[in-house]
Amino acid sequence: MAIALAAALLLTTSCASETNGGAESLGSEEAKAYSERHGFPYYENDPYQEPYHPCIEIPDDALRATGVDPETAFADTSEVPSPGWRICRWNGPGYMLSVYTMVWTLDELYSHPMYHQFRDITIAGREGVELHAIDEPEACTIAFPAAMGMTFVATSVLSANRMPPGSTFCALAAQHAADLDPHLPQL
């Protein structure tokens, strides 16, 4: 989990300045009202100005149905701002599920040195890309273009000896992406 948080913070630092408004943002008043309504910090200079946060918008029953515990939700807003990103993580049986929404574009993702092993993938009728973080070999991410930029659905190790038998991180990420698709930002 520490690796995933460090990676998110590294990406936040290195990419918030790289993004040139890859996606059109909504008015800051709407984003500010959304943040205040749900108790999330609002940052005037945050390039992410969308009224969506995975911890709020993905319902508990959808999380239970896909096999993770909604009570374990951990939002990115715990004293560390993540400009350009909204992140939520939940525990599954032996692994973590993370959903990130961000202002990056696919072109920025492909050119980022932290990611490799890109593979085109279609899930629930949505075209996306499967990828891996260089510093997290036991993890897998599915990325989809979305209105604000992109949505990531990622799985990473929590306890390797408790992973569902025969599971791979990429198969789990794909399953969760398909299950949660109705609750994820669309183009």
Tab-separated table of N, CA and C in Angstrom, residues 16-163:
chain	number	residue	atom	x	y	z
A	16	ALA	N	1.002	16.824	-12.523
A	16	ALA	CA	0.094	17.956	-12.391
A	16	ALA	C	0.630	19.133	-13.179
A	17	SER	N	1.951	19.277	-13.208
A	17	SER	CA	2.530	20.380	-13.954
A	17	SER	C	2.617	20.067	-15.445
A	18	GLU	N	2.631	18.765	-15.820
A	18	GLU	CA	2.729	18.389	-17.223
A	18	GLU	C	1.415	18.570	-17.964
A	19	THR	N	0.319	18.439	-17.270
A	19	THR	CA	-0.981	18.468	-17.915
A	19	THR	C	-1.344	19.885	-18.307
A	20	ASN	N	-1.635	20.064	-19.553
A	20	ASN	CA	-2.012	21.374	-20.071
A	20	ASN	C	-3.516	21.435	-20.252
A	21	GLY	N	-4.236	21.012	-19.240
A	21	GLY	CA	-5.692	21.019	-19.353
A	21	GLY	C	-6.162	20.018	-20.380
A	22	GLY	N	-5.615	18.802	-20.352
A	22	GLY	CA	-5.938	17.765	-21.309
A	22	GLY	C	-7.428	17.576	-21.505
A	23	ALA	N	-8.207	17.854	-20.515
A	23	ALA	CA	-9.657	17.745	-20.636
A	23	ALA	C	-10.271	19.071	-20.207
A	24	GLU	N	-11.374	19.400	-20.814
A	24	GLU	CA	-12.076	20.618	-20.421
A	24	GLU	C	-12.622	20.435	-19.016
A	25	SER	N	-12.426	21.413	-18.177
A	25	SER	CA	-12.929	21.290	-16.815
A	25	SER	C	-14.227	22.067	-16.659
A	26	LEU	N	-15.006	21.639	-15.683
A	26	LEU	CA	-16.246	22.322	-15.383
A	26	LEU	C	-15.938	23.564	-14.558
A	27	GLY	N	-16.928	24.351	-14.313
A	27	GLY	CA	-16.743	25.549	-13.519
A	27	GLY	C	-16.271	25.231	-12.119
A	28	SER	N	-15.391	26.050	-11.598
A	28	SER	CA	-14.831	25.796	-10.278
A	28	SER	C	-15.892	25.869	-9.187
A	29	GLU	N	-16.943	26.645	-9.378
A	29	GLU	CA	-17.989	26.732	-8.358
A	29	GLU	C	-18.689	25.388	-8.170
A	30	GLU	N	-18.965	24.690	-9.256
A	30	GLU	CA	-19.604	23.376	-9.168
A	30	GLU	C	-18.682	22.372	-8.473
A	31	ALA	N	-17.405	22.388	-8.836
A	31	ALA	CA	-16.434	21.485	-8.208
A	31	ALA	C	-16.257	21.830	-6.730
A	32	LYS	N	-16.226	23.107	-6.405
A	32	LYS	CA	-16.076	23.538	-5.013
A	32	LYS	C	-17.290	23.094	-4.181
A	33	ALA	N	-18.483	23.272	-4.714
A	33	ALA	CA	-19.696	22.862	-4.003
A	33	ALA	C	-19.705	21.348	-3.781
A	34	TYR	N	-19.299	20.582	-4.783
A	34	TYR	CA	-19.237	19.124	-4.663
A	34	TYR	C	-18.268	18.737	-3.551
A	35	SER	N	-17.070	19.338	-3.555
A	35	SER	CA	-16.065	19.032	-2.539
A	35	SER	C	-16.575	19.365	-1.149
A	36	GLU	N	-17.166	20.525	-0.997
A	36	GLU	CA	-17.681	20.933	0.312
A	36	GLU	C	-18.811	20.017	0.778
A	37	ARG	N	-19.686	19.631	-0.132
A	37	ARG	CA	-20.820	18.770	0.209
A	37	ARG	C	-20.346	17.413	0.733
A	38	HIS	N	-19.224	16.916	0.185
A	38	HIS	CA	-18.743	15.589	0.566
A	38	HIS	C	-17.554	15.620	1.514
A	39	GLY	N	-17.142	16.809	1.958
A	39	GLY	CA	-16.067	16.914	2.937
A	39	GLY	C	-14.670	16.699	2.390
A	40	PHE	N	-14.482	16.901	1.083
A	40	PHE	CA	-13.161	16.795	0.497
A	40	PHE	C	-12.555	18.180	0.354
A	41	PRO	N	-11.249	18.306	0.544
A	41	PRO	CA	-10.632	19.621	0.343
A	41	PRO	C	-10.798	20.085	-1.101
A	42	TYR	N	-10.919	21.376	-1.272
A	42	TYR	CA	-10.990	21.964	-2.604
A	42	TYR	C	-9.787	22.898	-2.763
A	43	TYR	N	-9.099	22.776	-3.879
A	43	TYR	CA	-7.912	23.587	-4.134
A	43	TYR	C	-8.163	24.412	-5.382
A	44	GLU	N	-8.098	25.723	-5.250
A	44	GLU	CA	-8.374	26.636	-6.372
A	44	GLU	C	-7.511	26.325	-7.590
A	45	ASN	N	-6.265	25.921	-7.377
A	45	ASN	CA	-5.347	25.686	-8.495
A	45	ASN	C	-5.319	24.236	-8.967
A	46	ASP	N	-6.238	23.418	-8.465
A	46	ASP	CA	-6.298	22.015	-8.862
A	46	ASP	C	-6.822	21.920	-10.287
A	47	PRO	N	-6.078	21.265	-11.196
A	47	PRO	CA	-6.579	21.138	-12.566
A	47	PRO	C	-7.784	20.215	-12.687
A	48	TYR	N	-8.072	19.417	-11.658
A	48	TYR	CA	-9.229	18.524	-11.660
A	48	TYR	C	-10.407	19.294	-11.097
A	49	GLN	N	-11.313	19.683	-11.945
A	49	GLN	CA	-12.466	20.475	-11.520
A	49	GLN	C	-13.767	19.751	-11.863
A	50	GLU	N	-13.782	18.446	-11.636
A	50	GLU	CA	-14.966	17.649	-11.953
A	50	GLU	C	-15.698	17.255	-10.683
A	51	PRO	N	-17.021	17.288	-10.675
A	51	PRO	CA	-17.780	16.850	-9.504
A	51	PRO	C	-17.935	15.328	-9.493
A	52	TYR	N	-16.808	14.637	-9.334
A	52	TYR	CA	-16.809	13.167	-9.268
A	52	TYR	C	-15.642	12.749	-8.386
A	53	HIS	N	-15.905	11.851	-7.462
A	53	HIS	CA	-14.857	11.205	-6.674
A	53	HIS	C	-15.271	9.749	-6.522
A	54	PRO	N	-14.367	8.805	-6.833
A	54	PRO	CA	-14.752	7.396	-6.773
A	54	PRO	C	-15.247	6.944	-5.401
A	55	CYS	N	-14.715	7.525	-4.323
A	55	CYS	CA	-15.188	7.143	-2.981
A	55	CYS	C	-16.646	7.514	-2.768
A	56	ILE	N	-17.130	8.517	-3.479
A	56	ILE	CA	-18.509	8.976	-3.324
A	56	ILE	C	-19.426	8.341	-4.364
A	57	GLU	N	-18.978	8.305	-5.605
A	57	GLU	CA	-19.856	7.944	-6.719
A	57	GLU	C	-20.002	6.446	-6.969
A	58	ILE	N	-19.102	5.625	-6.448
A	58	ILE	CA	-19.251	4.177	-6.628
A	58	ILE	C	-20.015	3.646	-5.413
A	59	PRO	N	-21.235	3.144	-5.621
A	59	PRO	CA	-22.078	2.723	-4.492
A	59	PRO	C	-21.531	1.492	-3.762
A	60	ASP	N	-21.817	1.433	-2.473
A	60	ASP	CA	-21.374	0.303	-1.646
A	60	ASP	C	-21.852	-1.035	-2.195
A	61	ASP	N	-23.093	-1.092	-2.691
A	61	ASP	CA	-23.589	-2.380	-3.196
A	61	ASP	C	-22.815	-2.828	-4.432
A	62	ALA	N	-22.362	-1.904	-5.267
A	62	ALA	CA	-21.546	-2.258	-6.433
A	62	ALA	C	-20.172	-2.751	-5.991
A	63	LEU	N	-19.623	-2.148	-4.951
A	63	LEU	CA	-18.326	-2.586	-4.428
A	63	LEU	C	-18.437	-3.992	-3.835
A	64	ARG	N	-19.477	-4.233	-3.058
A	64	ARG	CA	-19.683	-5.576	-2.488
A	64	ARG	C	-19.874	-6.608	-3.605
A	65	ALA	N	-20.661	-6.250	-4.619
A	65	ALA	CA	-20.932	-7.182	-5.723
A	65	ALA	C	-19.668	-7.539	-6.490
A	66	THR	N	-18.720	-6.608	-6.559
A	66	THR	CA	-17.480	-6.903	-7.280
A	66	THR	C	-16.433	-7.562	-6.387
A	67	GLY	N	-16.706	-7.660	-5.069
A	67	GLY	CA	-15.836	-8.445	-4.200
A	67	GLY	C	-14.879	-7.662	-3.314
A	68	VAL	N	-15.121	-6.363	-3.119
A	68	VAL	CA	-14.279	-5.605	-2.189
A	68	VAL	C	-15.142	-5.048	-1.066
A	69	ASP	N	-14.496	-4.677	0.011
A	69	ASP	CA	-15.191	-4.216	1.208
A	69	ASP	C	-15.318	-2.695	1.196
A	70	PRO	N	-16.527	-2.146	1.043
A	70	PRO	CA	-16.690	-0.695	1.008
A	70	PRO	C	-16.268	-0.014	2.305
A	71	GLU	N	-16.271	-0.743	3.408
A	71	GLU	CA	-15.879	-0.163	4.702
A	71	GLU	C	-14.390	0.143	4.763
A	72	THR	N	-13.591	-0.396	3.832
A	72	THR	CA	-12.143	-0.168	3.837
A	72	THR	C	-11.743	1.005	2.952
A	73	ALA	N	-12.700	1.768	2.471
A	73	ALA	CA	-12.400	2.878	1.556
A	73	ALA	C	-11.361	3.818	2.153
A	74	PHE	N	-10.397	4.176	1.336
A	74	PHE	CA	-9.372	5.146	1.715
A	74	PHE	C	-9.273	6.163	0.583
A	75	ALA	N	-9.586	7.409	0.889
A	75	ALA	CA	-9.551	8.472	-0.113
A	75	ALA	C	-8.197	9.163	-0.106
A	76	ASP	N	-7.865	9.746	-1.237
A	76	ASP	CA	-6.609	10.467	-1.404
A	76	ASP	C	-6.575	11.783	-0.648
A	77	THR	N	-7.615	12.145	0.010
A	77	THR	CA	-7.725	13.487	0.589
A	77	THR	C	-7.221	13.570	2.016
A	78	SER	N	-6.614	12.532	2.518
A	78	SER	CA	-6.156	12.522	3.904
A	78	SER	C	-4.883	13.341	4.078
A	79	GLU	N	-5.043	14.656	4.192
A	79	GLU	CA	-3.977	15.602	4.471
A	79	GLU	C	-2.951	15.755	3.347
A	80	VAL	N	-3.086	15.030	2.250
A	80	VAL	CA	-2.141	15.149	1.150
A	80	VAL	C	-2.929	15.447	-0.122
A	81	PRO	N	-2.908	16.700	-0.589
A	81	PRO	CA	-3.657	17.001	-1.808
A	81	PRO	C	-3.060	16.283	-3.017
A	82	SER	N	-3.901	15.892	-3.924
A	82	SER	CA	-3.470	15.230	-5.158
A	82	SER	C	-3.991	16.036	-6.337
A	83	PRO	N	-3.358	17.176	-6.661
A	83	PRO	CA	-3.857	17.993	-7.766
A	83	PRO	C	-3.945	17.190	-9.061
A	84	GLY	N	-5.089	17.299	-9.720
A	84	GLY	CA	-5.283	16.594	-10.981
A	84	GLY	C	-5.797	15.183	-10.836
A	85	TRP	N	-5.950	14.696	-9.619
A	85	TRP	CA	-6.325	13.309	-9.367
A	85	TRP	C	-7.435	13.222	-8.336
A	86	ARG	N	-8.223	12.155	-8.396
A	86	ARG	CA	-9.099	11.729	-7.319
A	86	ARG	C	-8.901	10.224	-7.211
A	87	ILE	N	-8.591	9.742	-6.012
A	87	ILE	CA	-8.198	8.346	-5.817
A	87	ILE	C	-8.987	7.745	-4.664
A	88	CYS	N	-9.435	6.508	-4.835
A	88	CYS	CA	-10.044	5.764	-3.745
A	88	CYS	C	-9.557	4.319	-3.822
A	89	ARG	N	-9.304	3.724	-2.654
A	89	ARG	CA	-8.851	2.327	-2.578
A	89	ARG	C	-9.736	1.550	-1.624
A	90	TRP	N	-9.921	0.254	-1.953
A	90	TRP	CA	-10.678	-0.661	-1.103
A	90	TRP	C	-9.915	-1.973	-1.020
A	91	ASN	N	-10.107	-2.702	0.068
A	91	ASN	CA	-9.475	-4.008	0.222
A	91	ASN	C	-10.376	-5.101	-0.319
A	92	GLY	N	-9.741	-6.004	-1.060
A	92	GLY	CA	-10.368	-7.235	-1.507
A	92	GLY	C	-9.693	-8.395	-0.785
A	93	PRO	N	-10.003	-9.621	-1.145
A	93	PRO	CA	-9.380	-10.770	-0.478
A	93	PRO	C	-7.929	-10.958	-0.923
A	94	GLY	N	-7.005	-10.298	-0.229
A	94	GLY	CA	-5.583	-10.426	-0.523
A	94	GLY	C	-5.032	-9.378	-1.468
A	95	TYR	N	-5.846	-8.451	-1.922
A	95	TYR	CA	-5.374	-7.409	-2.838
A	95	TYR	C	-6.147	-6.119	-2.582
A	96	MET	N	-5.648	-5.033	-3.177
A	96	MET	CA	-6.335	-3.741	-3.106
A	96	MET	C	-6.871	-3.394	-4.483
A	97	LEU	N	-8.041	-2.793	-4.507
A	97	LEU	CA	-8.622	-2.231	-5.718
A	97	LEU	C	-8.536	-0.714	-5.580
A	98	SER	N	-7.988	-0.058	-6.586
A	98	SER	CA	-7.920	1.402	-6.604
A	98	SER	C	-8.619	1.910	-7.850
A	99	VAL	N	-9.368	2.995	-7.694
A	99	VAL	CA	-9.956	3.684	-8.837
A	99	VAL	C	-9.447	5.117	-8.774
A	100	TYR	N	-8.806	5.537	-9.858
A	100	TYR	CA	-8.267	6.881	-9.979
A	100	TYR	C	-8.999	7.584	-11.108
A	101	THR	N	-9.324	8.832	-10.926
A	101	THR	CA	-9.771	9.657	-12.031
A	101	THR	C	-8.799	10.822	-12.094
A	102	MET	N	-8.453	11.249	-13.303
A	102	MET	CA	-7.399	12.249	-13.436
A	102	MET	C	-7.538	13.054	-14.711
A	103	VAL	N	-6.747	14.110	-14.794
A	103	VAL	CA	-6.786	14.991	-15.956
A	103	VAL	C	-5.810	14.574	-17.051
A	104	TRP	N	-5.046	13.523	-16.847
A	104	TRP	CA	-4.134	13.042	-17.885
A	104	TRP	C	-4.898	12.584	-19.117
A	105	THR	N	-4.200	12.591	-20.243
A	105	THR	CA	-4.709	11.985	-21.474
A	105	THR	C	-3.935	10.689	-21.722
A	106	LEU	N	-4.422	9.867	-22.632
A	106	LEU	CA	-3.698	8.635	-22.966
A	106	LEU	C	-2.314	8.944	-23.517
A	107	ASP	N	-2.180	9.995	-24.309
A	107	ASP	CA	-0.861	10.352	-24.839
A	107	ASP	C	0.122	10.635	-23.709
A	108	GLU	N	-0.327	11.330	-22.673
A	108	GLU	CA	0.551	11.598	-21.527
A	108	GLU	C	0.908	10.309	-20.803
A	109	LEU	N	-0.040	9.395	-20.719
A	109	LEU	CA	0.218	8.116	-20.071
A	109	LEU	C	1.274	7.327	-20.833
A	110	TYR	N	1.108	7.228	-22.152
A	110	TYR	CA	2.062	6.469	-22.968
A	110	TYR	C	3.474	7.031	-22.875
A	111	SER	N	3.595	8.324	-22.684
A	111	SER	CA	4.933	8.926	-22.664
A	111	SER	C	5.529	9.010	-21.257
A	112	HIS	N	4.789	8.588	-20.235
A	112	HIS	CA	5.304	8.678	-18.878
A	112	HIS	C	6.284	7.531	-18.611
A	113	PRO	N	7.478	7.826	-18.083
A	113	PRO	CA	8.491	6.783	-17.882
A	113	PRO	C	8.151	5.771	-16.788
A	114	MET	N	7.137	6.018	-15.991
A	114	MET	CA	6.797	5.103	-14.907
A	114	MET	C	5.985	3.892	-15.379
A	115	TYR	N	5.418	3.958	-16.590
A	115	TYR	CA	4.550	2.889	-17.071
A	115	TYR	C	5.130	2.188	-18.291
A	116	HIS	N	4.798	0.908	-18.415
A	116	HIS	CA	5.270	0.109	-19.549
A	116	HIS	C	4.306	-1.049	-19.787
A	117	GLN	N	4.634	-1.894	-20.746
A	117	GLN	CA	3.841	-3.075	-21.101
A	117	GLN	C	2.388	-2.709	-21.405
A	118	PHE	N	2.213	-1.768	-22.307
A	118	PHE	CA	0.868	-1.338	-22.708
A	118	PHE	C	0.247	-2.383	-23.629
A	119	ARG	N	-1.038	-2.640	-23.416
A	119	ARG	CA	-1.763	-3.577	-24.267
A	119	ARG	C	-3.188	-3.063	-24.426
A	120	ASP	N	-3.624	-2.912	-25.681
A	120	ASP	CA	-4.997	-2.468	-25.928
A	120	ASP	C	-5.969	-3.515	-25.393
A	121	ILE	N	-7.083	-3.029	-24.851
A	121	ILE	CA	-8.067	-3.918	-24.245
A	121	ILE	C	-9.450	-3.289	-24.400
A	122	THR	N	-10.467	-4.114	-24.524
A	122	THR	CA	-11.854	-3.637	-24.556
A	122	THR	C	-12.611	-4.333	-23.434
A	123	ILE	N	-13.249	-3.524	-22.577
A	123	ILE	CA	-14.008	-4.051	-21.441
A	123	ILE	C	-15.351	-3.344	-21.412
A	124	ALA	N	-16.400	-4.115	-21.347
A	124	ALA	CA	-17.766	-3.575	-21.304
A	124	ALA	C	-18.002	-2.602	-22.459
A	125	GLY	N	-17.432	-2.903	-23.618
A	125	GLY	CA	-17.602	-2.069	-24.797
A	125	GLY	C	-16.734	-0.824	-24.829
A	126	ARG	N	-15.907	-0.627	-23.811
A	126	ARG	CA	-15.027	0.548	-23.757
A	126	ARG	C	-13.611	0.159	-24.141
A	127	GLU	N	-13.031	0.939	-25.038
A	127	GLU	CA	-11.643	0.706	-25.411
A	127	GLU	C	-10.736	1.370	-24.393
A	128	GLY	N	-9.732	0.628	-23.971
A	128	GLY	CA	-8.784	1.143	-23.000
A	128	GLY	C	-7.433	0.504	-23.211
A	129	VAL	N	-6.619	0.597	-22.195
A	129	VAL	CA	-5.281	0.023	-22.266
A	129	VAL	C	-4.942	-0.611	-20.920
A	130	GLU	N	-4.336	-1.798	-20.980
A	130	GLU	CA	-3.806	-2.452	-19.788
A	130	GLU	C	-2.346	-2.038	-19.697
A	131	LEU	N	-1.864	-1.763	-18.498
A	131	LEU	CA	-0.484	-1.318	-18.329
A	131	LEU	C	0.037	-1.717	-16.964
A	132	HIS	N	1.328	-1.539	-16.788
A	132	HIS	CA	1.981	-1.889	-15.530
A	132	HIS	C	2.898	-0.754	-15.107
A	133	ALA	N	2.943	-0.518	-13.794
A	133	ALA	CA	3.887	0.449	-13.240
A	133	ALA	C	5.235	-0.255	-13.086
A	134	ILE	N	6.299	0.412	-13.482
A	134	ILE	CA	7.630	-0.187	-13.431
A	134	ILE	C	8.001	-0.595	-12.009
A	135	ASP	N	7.611	0.210	-11.023
A	135	ASP	CA	8.004	-0.077	-9.639
A	135	ASP	C	7.018	-0.969	-8.889
A	136	GLU	N	5.988	-1.470	-9.558
A	136	GLU	CA	5.010	-2.370	-8.922
A	136	GLU	C	4.747	-3.575	-9.814
A	137	PRO	N	5.667	-4.535	-9.845
A	137	PRO	CA	5.479	-5.683	-10.738
A	137	PRO	C	4.272	-6.542	-10.392
A	138	GLU	N	3.846	-6.528	-9.128
A	138	GLU	CA	2.683	-7.323	-8.717
A	138	GLU	C	1.437	-6.460	-8.698
A	139	ALA	N	1.189	-5.770	-9.790
A	139	ALA	CA	0.020	-4.900	-9.908
A	139	ALA	C	-0.367	-4.819	-11.379
A	140	CYS	N	-1.586	-4.385	-11.625
A	140	CYS	CA	-2.043	-4.212	-13.002
A	140	CYS	C	-3.068	-3.089	-13.026
A	141	THR	N	-3.029	-2.299	-14.087
A	141	THR	CA	-3.929	-1.164	-14.235
A	141	THR	C	-4.628	-1.235	-15.577
A	142	ILE	N	-5.910	-0.908	-15.576
A	142	ILE	CA	-6.687	-0.724	-16.797
A	142	ILE	C	-7.021	0.765	-16.854
A	143	ALA	N	-6.715	1.415	-17.976
A	143	ALA	CA	-6.980	2.855	-18.128
A	143	ALA	C	-7.973	3.064	-19.259
A	144	PHE	N	-8.952	3.939	-19.004
A	144	PHE	CA	-9.956	4.299	-20.003
A	144	PHE	C	-9.970	5.810	-20.183
A	145	PRO	N	-10.109	6.286	-21.419
A	145	PRO	CA	-10.347	7.722	-21.595
A	145	PRO	C	-11.682	8.087	-20.947
A	146	ALA	N	-11.743	9.283	-20.389
A	146	ALA	CA	-12.968	9.779	-19.754
A	146	ALA	C	-13.060	11.274	-20.001
A	147	ALA	N	-14.202	11.846	-19.696
A	147	ALA	CA	-14.451	13.258	-19.983
A	147	ALA	C	-13.385	14.167	-19.384
A	148	MET	N	-12.950	13.885	-18.148
A	148	MET	CA	-11.978	14.759	-17.521
A	148	MET	C	-10.553	14.405	-17.898
A	149	GLY	N	-10.350	13.262	-18.529
A	149	GLY	CA	-9.015	12.811	-18.920
A	149	GLY	C	-8.962	11.302	-18.993
A	150	MET	N	-8.839	10.654	-17.816
A	150	MET	CA	-8.766	9.197	-17.765
A	150	MET	C	-9.311	8.668	-16.445
A	151	THR	N	-9.654	7.385	-16.475
A	151	THR	CA	-9.999	6.624	-15.284
A	151	THR	C	-9.091	5.403	-15.247
A	152	PHE	N	-8.484	5.151	-14.094
A	152	PHE	CA	-7.679	3.944	-13.866
A	152	PHE	C	-8.468	3.017	-12.955
A	153	VAL	N	-8.418	1.727	-13.248
A	153	VAL	CA	-8.891	0.695	-12.329
A	153	VAL	C	-7.682	-0.206	-12.129
A	154	ALA	N	-7.183	-0.261	-10.881
A	154	ALA	CA	-5.929	-0.965	-10.625
A	154	ALA	C	-6.069	-1.944	-9.476
A	155	THR	N	-5.335	-3.042	-9.570
A	155	THR	CA	-5.248	-3.992	-8.469
A	155	THR	C	-3.785	-4.154	-8.105
A	156	SER	N	-3.529	-4.298	-6.820
A	156	SER	CA	-2.163	-4.484	-6.339
A	156	SER	C	-2.183	-5.365	-5.092
A	157	VAL	N	-1.024	-5.888	-4.762
A	157	VAL	CA	-0.916	-6.869	-3.690
A	157	VAL	C	-1.225	-6.253	-2.328
A	158	LEU	N	-1.966	-6.985	-1.562
A	158	LEU	CA	-2.204	-6.672	-0.157
A	158	LEU	C	-1.614	-7.820	0.661
A	159	SER	N	-1.919	-9.031	0.262
A	159	SER	CA	-1.398	-10.226	0.916
A	159	SER	C	-1.418	-11.352	-0.117
A	160	ALA	N	-0.263	-11.601	-0.728
A	160	ALA	CA	-0.184	-12.558	-1.840
A	160	ALA	C	-0.702	-13.940	-1.476
A	161	ASN	N	-0.528	-14.339	-0.227
A	161	ASN	CA	-0.980	-15.681	0.144
A	161	ASN	C	-2.495	-15.756	0.337
A	162	ARG	N	-3.199	-14.616	0.197
A	162	ARG	CA	-4.649	-14.615	0.338
A	162	ARG	C	-5.370	-14.288	-0.962
A	163	MET	N	-4.639	-14.095	-2.030
A	163	MET	CA	-5.278	-13.795	-3.322
A	163	MET	C	-6.222	-14.933	-3.691
